[in-house]
Short mmCIF file of C-alpha atoms in Angstrom, two decimals:
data_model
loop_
_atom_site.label_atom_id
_atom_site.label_comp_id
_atom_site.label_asym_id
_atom_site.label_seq_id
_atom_site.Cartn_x
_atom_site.Cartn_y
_atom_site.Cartn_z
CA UNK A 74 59.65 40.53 54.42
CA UNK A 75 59.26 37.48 52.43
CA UNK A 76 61.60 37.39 49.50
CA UNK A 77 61.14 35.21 46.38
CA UNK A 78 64.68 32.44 46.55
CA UNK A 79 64.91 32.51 42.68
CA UNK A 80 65.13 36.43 43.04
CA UNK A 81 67.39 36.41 45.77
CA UNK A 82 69.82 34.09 43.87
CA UNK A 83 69.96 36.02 41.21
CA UNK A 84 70.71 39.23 43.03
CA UNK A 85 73.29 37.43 44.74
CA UNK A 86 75.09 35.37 42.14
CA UNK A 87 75.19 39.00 39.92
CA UNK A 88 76.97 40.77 42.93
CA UNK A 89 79.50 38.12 42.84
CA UNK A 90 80.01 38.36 39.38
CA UNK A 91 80.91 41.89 39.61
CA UNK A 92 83.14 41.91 42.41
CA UNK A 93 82.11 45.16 43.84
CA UNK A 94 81.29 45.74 47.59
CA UNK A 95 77.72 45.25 48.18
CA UNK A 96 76.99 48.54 48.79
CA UNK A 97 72.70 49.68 49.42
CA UNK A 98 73.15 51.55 46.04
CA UNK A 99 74.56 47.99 43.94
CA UNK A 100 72.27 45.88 45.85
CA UNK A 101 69.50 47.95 44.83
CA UNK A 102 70.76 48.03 41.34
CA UNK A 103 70.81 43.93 40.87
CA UNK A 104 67.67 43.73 42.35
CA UNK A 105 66.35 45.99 39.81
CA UNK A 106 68.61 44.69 37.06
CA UNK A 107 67.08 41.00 38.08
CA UNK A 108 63.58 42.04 37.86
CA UNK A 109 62.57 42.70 41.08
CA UNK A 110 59.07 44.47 40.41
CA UNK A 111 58.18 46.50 43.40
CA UNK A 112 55.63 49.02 44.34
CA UNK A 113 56.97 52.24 45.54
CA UNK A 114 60.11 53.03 47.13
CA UNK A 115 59.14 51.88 50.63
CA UNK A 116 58.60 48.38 49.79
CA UNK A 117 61.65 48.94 47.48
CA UNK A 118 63.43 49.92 51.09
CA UNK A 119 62.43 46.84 52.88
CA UNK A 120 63.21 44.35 50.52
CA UNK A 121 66.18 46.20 50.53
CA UNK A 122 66.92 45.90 53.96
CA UNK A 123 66.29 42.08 53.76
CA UNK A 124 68.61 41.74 50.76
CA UNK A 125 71.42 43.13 52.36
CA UNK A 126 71.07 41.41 56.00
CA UNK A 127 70.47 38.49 54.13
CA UNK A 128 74.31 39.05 51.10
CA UNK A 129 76.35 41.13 54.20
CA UNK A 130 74.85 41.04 57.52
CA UNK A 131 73.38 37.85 59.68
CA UNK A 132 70.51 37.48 58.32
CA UNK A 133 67.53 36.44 60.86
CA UNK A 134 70.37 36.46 63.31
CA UNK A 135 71.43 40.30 63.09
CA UNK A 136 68.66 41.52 65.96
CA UNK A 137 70.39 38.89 67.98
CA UNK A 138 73.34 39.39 67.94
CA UNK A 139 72.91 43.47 68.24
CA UNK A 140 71.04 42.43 71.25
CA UNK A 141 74.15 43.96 73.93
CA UNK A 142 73.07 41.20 76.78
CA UNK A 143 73.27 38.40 73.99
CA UNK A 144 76.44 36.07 75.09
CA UNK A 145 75.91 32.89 72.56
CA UNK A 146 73.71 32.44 69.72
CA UNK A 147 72.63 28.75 68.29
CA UNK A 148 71.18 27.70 65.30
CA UNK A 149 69.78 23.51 65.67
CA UNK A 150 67.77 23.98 62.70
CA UNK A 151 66.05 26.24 60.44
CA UNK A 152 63.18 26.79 62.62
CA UNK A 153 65.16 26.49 66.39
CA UNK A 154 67.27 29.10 67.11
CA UNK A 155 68.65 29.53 70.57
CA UNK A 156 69.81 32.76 72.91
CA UNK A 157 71.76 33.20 76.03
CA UNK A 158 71.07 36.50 77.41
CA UNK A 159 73.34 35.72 80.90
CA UNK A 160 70.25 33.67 82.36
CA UNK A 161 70.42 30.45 80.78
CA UNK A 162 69.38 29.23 77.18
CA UNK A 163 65.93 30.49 76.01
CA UNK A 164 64.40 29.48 72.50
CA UNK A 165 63.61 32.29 70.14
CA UNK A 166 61.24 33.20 67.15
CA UNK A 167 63.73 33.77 64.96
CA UNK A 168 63.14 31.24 61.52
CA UNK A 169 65.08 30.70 58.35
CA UNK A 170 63.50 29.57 55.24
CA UNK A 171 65.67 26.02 54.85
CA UNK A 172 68.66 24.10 55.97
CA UNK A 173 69.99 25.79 52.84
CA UNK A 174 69.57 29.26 53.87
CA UNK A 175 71.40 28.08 56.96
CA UNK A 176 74.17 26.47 55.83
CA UNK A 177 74.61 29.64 53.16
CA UNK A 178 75.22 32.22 56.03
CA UNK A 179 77.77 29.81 57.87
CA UNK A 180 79.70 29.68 54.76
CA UNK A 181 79.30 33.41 53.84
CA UNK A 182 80.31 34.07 57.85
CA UNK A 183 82.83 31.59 57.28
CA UNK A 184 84.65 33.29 53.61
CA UNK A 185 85.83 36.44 55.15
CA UNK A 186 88.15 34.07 57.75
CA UNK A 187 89.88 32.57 55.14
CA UNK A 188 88.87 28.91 56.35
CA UNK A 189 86.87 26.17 54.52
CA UNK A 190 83.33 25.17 55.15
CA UNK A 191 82.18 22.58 52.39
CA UNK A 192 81.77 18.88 52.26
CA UNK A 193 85.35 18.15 51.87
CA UNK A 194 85.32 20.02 55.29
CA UNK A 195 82.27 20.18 57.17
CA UNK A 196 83.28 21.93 60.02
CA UNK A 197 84.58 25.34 60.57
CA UNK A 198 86.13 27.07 63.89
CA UNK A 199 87.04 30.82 63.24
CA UNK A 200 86.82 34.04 64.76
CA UNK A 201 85.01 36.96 62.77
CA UNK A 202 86.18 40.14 62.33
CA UNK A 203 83.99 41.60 64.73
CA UNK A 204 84.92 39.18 67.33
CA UNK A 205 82.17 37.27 67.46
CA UNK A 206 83.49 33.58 67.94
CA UNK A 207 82.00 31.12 64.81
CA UNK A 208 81.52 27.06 64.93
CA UNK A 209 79.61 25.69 62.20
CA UNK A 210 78.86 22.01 61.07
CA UNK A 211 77.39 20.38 57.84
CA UNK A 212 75.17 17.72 57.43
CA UNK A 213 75.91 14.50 57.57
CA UNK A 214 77.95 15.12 60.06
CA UNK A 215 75.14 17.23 61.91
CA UNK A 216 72.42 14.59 61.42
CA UNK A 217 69.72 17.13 62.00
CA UNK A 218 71.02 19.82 59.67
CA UNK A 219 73.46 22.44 59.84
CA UNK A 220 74.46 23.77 63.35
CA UNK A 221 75.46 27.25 63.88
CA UNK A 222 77.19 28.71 67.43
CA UNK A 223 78.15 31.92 67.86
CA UNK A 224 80.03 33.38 71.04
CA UNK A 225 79.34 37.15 71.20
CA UNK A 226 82.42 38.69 72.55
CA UNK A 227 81.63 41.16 75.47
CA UNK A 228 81.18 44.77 74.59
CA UNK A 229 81.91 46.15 78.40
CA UNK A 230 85.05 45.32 79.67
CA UNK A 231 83.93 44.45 83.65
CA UNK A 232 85.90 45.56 86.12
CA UNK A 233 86.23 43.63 89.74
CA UNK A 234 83.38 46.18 91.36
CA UNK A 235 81.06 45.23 88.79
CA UNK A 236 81.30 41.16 89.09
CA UNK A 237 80.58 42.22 92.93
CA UNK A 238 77.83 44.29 91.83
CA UNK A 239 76.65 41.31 89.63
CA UNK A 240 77.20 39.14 92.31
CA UNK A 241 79.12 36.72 90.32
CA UNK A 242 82.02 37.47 93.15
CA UNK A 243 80.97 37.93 96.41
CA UNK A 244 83.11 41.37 98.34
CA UNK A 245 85.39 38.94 100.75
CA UNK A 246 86.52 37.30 97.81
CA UNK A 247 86.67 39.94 95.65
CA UNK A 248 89.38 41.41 98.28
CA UNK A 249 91.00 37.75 98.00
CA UNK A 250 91.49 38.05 94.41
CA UNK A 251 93.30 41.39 94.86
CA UNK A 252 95.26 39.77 97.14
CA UNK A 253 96.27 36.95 94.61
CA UNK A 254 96.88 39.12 91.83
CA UNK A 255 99.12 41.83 94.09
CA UNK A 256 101.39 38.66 95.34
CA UNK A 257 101.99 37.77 91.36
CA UNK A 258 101.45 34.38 92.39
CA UNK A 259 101.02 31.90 89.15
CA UNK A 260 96.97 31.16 88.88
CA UNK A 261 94.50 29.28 86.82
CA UNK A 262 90.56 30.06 86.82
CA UNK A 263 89.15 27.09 86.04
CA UNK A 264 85.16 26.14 84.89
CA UNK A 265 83.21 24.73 82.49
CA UNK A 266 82.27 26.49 79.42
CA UNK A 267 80.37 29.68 79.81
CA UNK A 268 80.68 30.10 83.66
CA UNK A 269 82.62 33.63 82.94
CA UNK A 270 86.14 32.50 83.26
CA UNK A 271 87.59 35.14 80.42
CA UNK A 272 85.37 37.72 82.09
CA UNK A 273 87.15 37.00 85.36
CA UNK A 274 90.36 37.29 83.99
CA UNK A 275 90.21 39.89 82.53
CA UNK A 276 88.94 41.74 85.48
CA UNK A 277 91.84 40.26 87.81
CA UNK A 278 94.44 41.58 84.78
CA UNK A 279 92.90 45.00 84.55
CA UNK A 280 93.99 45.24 88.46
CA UNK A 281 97.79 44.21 87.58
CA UNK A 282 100.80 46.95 88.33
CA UNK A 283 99.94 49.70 85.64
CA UNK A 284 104.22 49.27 85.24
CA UNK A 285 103.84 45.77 84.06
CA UNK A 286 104.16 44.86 80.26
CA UNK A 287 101.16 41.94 79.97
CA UNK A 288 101.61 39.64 76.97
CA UNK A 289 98.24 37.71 76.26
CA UNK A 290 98.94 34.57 73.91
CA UNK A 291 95.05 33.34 72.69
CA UNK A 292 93.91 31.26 69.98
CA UNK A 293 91.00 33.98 69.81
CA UNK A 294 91.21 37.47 71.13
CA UNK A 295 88.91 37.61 73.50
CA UNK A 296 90.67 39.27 77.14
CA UNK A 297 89.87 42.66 77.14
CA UNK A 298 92.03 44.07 80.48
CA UNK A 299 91.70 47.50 81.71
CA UNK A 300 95.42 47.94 81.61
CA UNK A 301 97.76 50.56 80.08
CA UNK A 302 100.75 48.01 78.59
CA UNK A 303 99.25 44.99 76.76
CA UNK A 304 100.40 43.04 73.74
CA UNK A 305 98.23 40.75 72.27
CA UNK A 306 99.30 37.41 70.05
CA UNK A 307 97.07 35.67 69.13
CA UNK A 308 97.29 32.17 67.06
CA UNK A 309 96.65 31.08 63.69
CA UNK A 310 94.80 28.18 61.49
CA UNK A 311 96.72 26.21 58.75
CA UNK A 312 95.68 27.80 55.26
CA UNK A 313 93.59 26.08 52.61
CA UNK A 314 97.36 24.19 51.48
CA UNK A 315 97.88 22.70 55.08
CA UNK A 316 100.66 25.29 55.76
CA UNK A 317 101.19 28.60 57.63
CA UNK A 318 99.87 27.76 61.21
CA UNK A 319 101.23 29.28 64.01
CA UNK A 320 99.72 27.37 67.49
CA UNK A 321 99.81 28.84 70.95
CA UNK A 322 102.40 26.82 71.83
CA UNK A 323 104.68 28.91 69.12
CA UNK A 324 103.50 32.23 71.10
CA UNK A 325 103.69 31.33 74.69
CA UNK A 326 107.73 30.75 73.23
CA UNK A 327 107.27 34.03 71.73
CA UNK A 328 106.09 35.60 74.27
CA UNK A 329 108.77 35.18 76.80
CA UNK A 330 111.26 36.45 74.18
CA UNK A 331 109.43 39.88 74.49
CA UNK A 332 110.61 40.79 78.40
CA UNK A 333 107.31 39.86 79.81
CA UNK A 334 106.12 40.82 83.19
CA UNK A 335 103.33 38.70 83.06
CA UNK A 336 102.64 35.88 80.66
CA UNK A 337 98.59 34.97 80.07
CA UNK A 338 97.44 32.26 77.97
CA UNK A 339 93.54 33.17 77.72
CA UNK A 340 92.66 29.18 77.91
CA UNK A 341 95.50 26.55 78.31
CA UNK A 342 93.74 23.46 76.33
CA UNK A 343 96.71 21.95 75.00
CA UNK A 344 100.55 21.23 74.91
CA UNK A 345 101.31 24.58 75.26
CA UNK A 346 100.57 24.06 78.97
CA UNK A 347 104.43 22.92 79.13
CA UNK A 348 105.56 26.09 77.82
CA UNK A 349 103.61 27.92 80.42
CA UNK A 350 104.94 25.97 83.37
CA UNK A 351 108.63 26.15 82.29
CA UNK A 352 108.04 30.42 81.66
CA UNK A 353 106.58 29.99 85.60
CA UNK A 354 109.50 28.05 86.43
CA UNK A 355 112.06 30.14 85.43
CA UNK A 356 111.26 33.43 87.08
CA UNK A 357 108.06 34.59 85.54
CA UNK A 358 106.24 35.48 88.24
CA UNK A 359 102.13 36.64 87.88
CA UNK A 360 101.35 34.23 84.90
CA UNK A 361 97.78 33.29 84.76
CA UNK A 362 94.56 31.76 82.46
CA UNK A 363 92.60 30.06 82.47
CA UNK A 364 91.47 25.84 81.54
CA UNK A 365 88.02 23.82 81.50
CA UNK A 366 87.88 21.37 84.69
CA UNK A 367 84.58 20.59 86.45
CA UNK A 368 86.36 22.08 89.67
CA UNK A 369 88.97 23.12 91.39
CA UNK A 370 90.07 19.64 92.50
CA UNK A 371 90.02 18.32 88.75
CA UNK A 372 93.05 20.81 87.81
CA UNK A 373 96.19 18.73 88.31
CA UNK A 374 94.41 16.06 86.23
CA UNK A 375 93.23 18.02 83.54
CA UNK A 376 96.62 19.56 83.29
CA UNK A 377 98.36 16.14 83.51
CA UNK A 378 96.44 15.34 80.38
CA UNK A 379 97.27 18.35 78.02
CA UNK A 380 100.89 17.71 78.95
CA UNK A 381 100.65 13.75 78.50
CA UNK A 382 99.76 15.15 74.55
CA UNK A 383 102.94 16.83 74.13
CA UNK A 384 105.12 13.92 75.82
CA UNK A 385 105.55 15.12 79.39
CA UNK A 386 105.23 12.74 81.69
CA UNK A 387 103.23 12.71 85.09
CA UNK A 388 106.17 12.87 87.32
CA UNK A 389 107.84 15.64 85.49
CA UNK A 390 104.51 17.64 84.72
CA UNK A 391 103.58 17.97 88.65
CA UNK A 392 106.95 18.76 89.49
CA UNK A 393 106.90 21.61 87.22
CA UNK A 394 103.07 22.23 88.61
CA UNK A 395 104.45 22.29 92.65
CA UNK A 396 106.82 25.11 91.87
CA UNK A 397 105.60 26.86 88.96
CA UNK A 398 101.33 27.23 89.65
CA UNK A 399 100.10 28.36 92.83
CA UNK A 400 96.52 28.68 93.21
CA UNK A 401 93.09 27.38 91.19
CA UNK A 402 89.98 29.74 91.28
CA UNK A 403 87.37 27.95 90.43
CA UNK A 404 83.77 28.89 88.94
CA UNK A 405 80.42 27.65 88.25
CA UNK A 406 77.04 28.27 86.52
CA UNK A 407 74.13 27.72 88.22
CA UNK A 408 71.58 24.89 86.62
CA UNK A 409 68.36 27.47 87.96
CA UNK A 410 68.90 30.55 85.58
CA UNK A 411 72.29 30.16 84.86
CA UNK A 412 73.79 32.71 87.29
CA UNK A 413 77.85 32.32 87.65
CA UNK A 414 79.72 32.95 90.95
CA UNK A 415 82.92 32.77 92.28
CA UNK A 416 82.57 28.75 93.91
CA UNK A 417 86.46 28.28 95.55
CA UNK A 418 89.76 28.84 95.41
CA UNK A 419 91.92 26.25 96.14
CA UNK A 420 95.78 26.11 96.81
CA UNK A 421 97.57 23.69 94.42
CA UNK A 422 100.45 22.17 96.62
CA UNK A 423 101.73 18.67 96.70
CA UNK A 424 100.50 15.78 98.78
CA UNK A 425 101.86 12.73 100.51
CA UNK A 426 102.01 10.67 97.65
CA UNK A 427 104.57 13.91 95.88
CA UNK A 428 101.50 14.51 93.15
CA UNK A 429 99.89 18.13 93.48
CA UNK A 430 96.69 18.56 95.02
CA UNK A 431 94.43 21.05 94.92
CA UNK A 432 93.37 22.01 98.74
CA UNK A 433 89.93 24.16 99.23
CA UNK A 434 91.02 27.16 101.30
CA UNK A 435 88.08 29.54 100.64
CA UNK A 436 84.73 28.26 99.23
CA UNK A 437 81.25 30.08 98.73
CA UNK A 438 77.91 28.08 98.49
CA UNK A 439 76.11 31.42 96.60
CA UNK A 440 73.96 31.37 100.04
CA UNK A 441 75.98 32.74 102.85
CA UNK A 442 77.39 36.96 102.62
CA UNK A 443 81.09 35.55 103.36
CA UNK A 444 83.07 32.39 102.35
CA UNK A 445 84.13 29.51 104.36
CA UNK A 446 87.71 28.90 104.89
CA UNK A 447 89.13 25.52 103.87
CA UNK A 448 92.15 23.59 105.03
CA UNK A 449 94.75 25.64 103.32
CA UNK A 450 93.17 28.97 104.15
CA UNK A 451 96.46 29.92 106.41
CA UNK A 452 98.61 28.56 104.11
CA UNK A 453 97.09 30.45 101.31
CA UNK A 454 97.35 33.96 103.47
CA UNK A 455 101.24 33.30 103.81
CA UNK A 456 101.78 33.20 100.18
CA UNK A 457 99.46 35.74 99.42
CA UNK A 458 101.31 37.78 102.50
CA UNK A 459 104.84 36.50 103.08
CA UNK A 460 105.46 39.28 105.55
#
């Protein structure tokens, strides 16, 4: 329903004033306290409805993101709004009024989180209370008006049977994965965004020794294991005054101070990457996460640069890699509807030249029923069975 701005305003800025929670009985109060003239209570009800997606909810956005198959929502502009429903990005009909009514609901998503979204600081990177993953950006520095993502956490936790069943992970590698995660051997699943890494992960954890104490170390919760002993730490944002962060780096320290039996960072994107190899260095065995590479070969690099940040060198950081990390599984997204499957797993061991490598020893084209074994598929079955 079409709502007069002035009105709207009004209603709003009076619900502010008061400080009470918006509840339908106050909102309907300042809208009648404003003037709102309406005919009858049903058109009283819908404008009612509007009011409140529009002061508490997500607006145009709510259906969306109610929507259980929705995995990312994105706002370009007022009238191009974007879906992923697990099949690639579709456009949808959804329209807001103005780049103003846009940039309003990032900031009123953004309040609750405690972070800034204003000129002085026209980005904002925050997790809701929901779970629903936020990343917002003002104009000028979004060109074309404000931009609004949102990553939609997933509401079933899937287990290993149902990625098969999905066909994300085909069955001979679903046993391979088992494998892996039985011979707490150190792994990585790597991928680019949105290929179902944390999905993965999550699945592989939920199959982890129901004895073992898992501590998951994330800069946003999103892991959601099938297990009966987790702990969950999860990082936090300077305030408004520059002070009070606390970076994964801080909790992957933490974290081996709480007799871990497994330590998981949910993505490894920084210098905590050092902490992680030194915990798998020094006798904790199963660690795991995951970190954005284009594929499996691309690992020791892209882990040679998080640690150049924090000062280790390339020499030290793959000696740590040879003896701490074991194996990469990697994933992709198809470019045809956006389907995600299991693509390799490689075994990270060093090469002639003493630098790890990461060696294909199982890899799956999507095509074939089975997997084709790689040059380190027998050395990958010895680790994963040393007897």
């Amino acid at each position: 329903m079409s709502l007069d701005a002035g009105l709207l305003a009004r209603v709003r800025g009076r619900l502010a004033a008061d400080g009470a929670p918006p509840t339908p009985a106050r909102v309907a109060e300042a809208l009648r306290e404003e003037g709102g003239a309406l005919r009858g209570d049903q058109e009283l009800l819908g404008v009612l409805r509007a009011l409140q997606s529009e002061i508490v909810g997500a607006g145009p956005l709510e259906a969306l993101l109610a929507d259980p198959r929705v995995t990312d929502v994105l706002v370009n502009a007022p009238d191009e709004v974007w879906v992923d429903r697990g099949e690639g990005l579709e456009r949808t009909s959804v329209r807001f009024a103005d780049d103003l009514a846009v940039r309003r609901l990032a900031q009123r998503l953004a309040a609750p989180t405690g972070r800034r979204l204003d000129d002085a600081q026209p980005w904002v990177d925050a997790r809701l209370p929901d779970g629903v993953r936020l990343h917002a950006v003002l104009p000028p520095v979004a060109s074309g008006g404000t931009c609004l993502s949102l990553r939609v956490p997933r509401r079933q936790v899937f287990t290993l049977e149902d990625l098969v069943a999905s066909r994300t992970v085909p069955p001979d590698g679903a046993r391979l994965l088992g494998d892996l995660v039985s011979s707490r051997a150190a792994f990585l699943v790597s991928g680019g965004t949105g290929t179902g890494k944390t999905t993965l992960l999550s699945a592989l954890l939920s199959l982890a020794d129901p004895g073992d104490r898992l501590l998951l170390v994330e800069d946003a919760a999103e892991l959601a294991p099938a297990h009966p002993h987790v702990v969950r730490l999860e990082a936090r944002p300077a305030n408004l005054e520059g002070a009070g962060a606390v970076t994964l780096r801080d909790l992957v320290r933490q974290a081996l101070r709480m007799r871990p039996d497994r330590v998981v960072v949910g993505e490894v994107r920084g210098a905590e990457v050092v902490d992680l190899l030194a915990a798998l260095n020094t006798g904790h065995e199963g660690g795991c996460g995951t970190v954005h590479a284009n594929s499996a070969s691309d690992v020791p690099a892209r882990l040679e640069a998080l640690a150049a940040v924090a000062g280790l060198g390339r020499e030290a950081l793959h000696s740590q890699l040879a003896s701490g990390l074991r194996v990469a599984v990697h994933l992709v997204r198809s470019r045809a509807g956006g389907a995600r499957r299991l693509a390799e797993v490689c075994l990270l061991a060093r090469g002639g030249d003493g630098l790890v490598v990461a060696t294909p020893a199982w890899s799956w084209d999507g095509s074939a029923p089975a997997g084709s074994p790689g040059p380190a598929a027998e050395a990958l079955a010895r680790l994963l069975d040393p007897a």
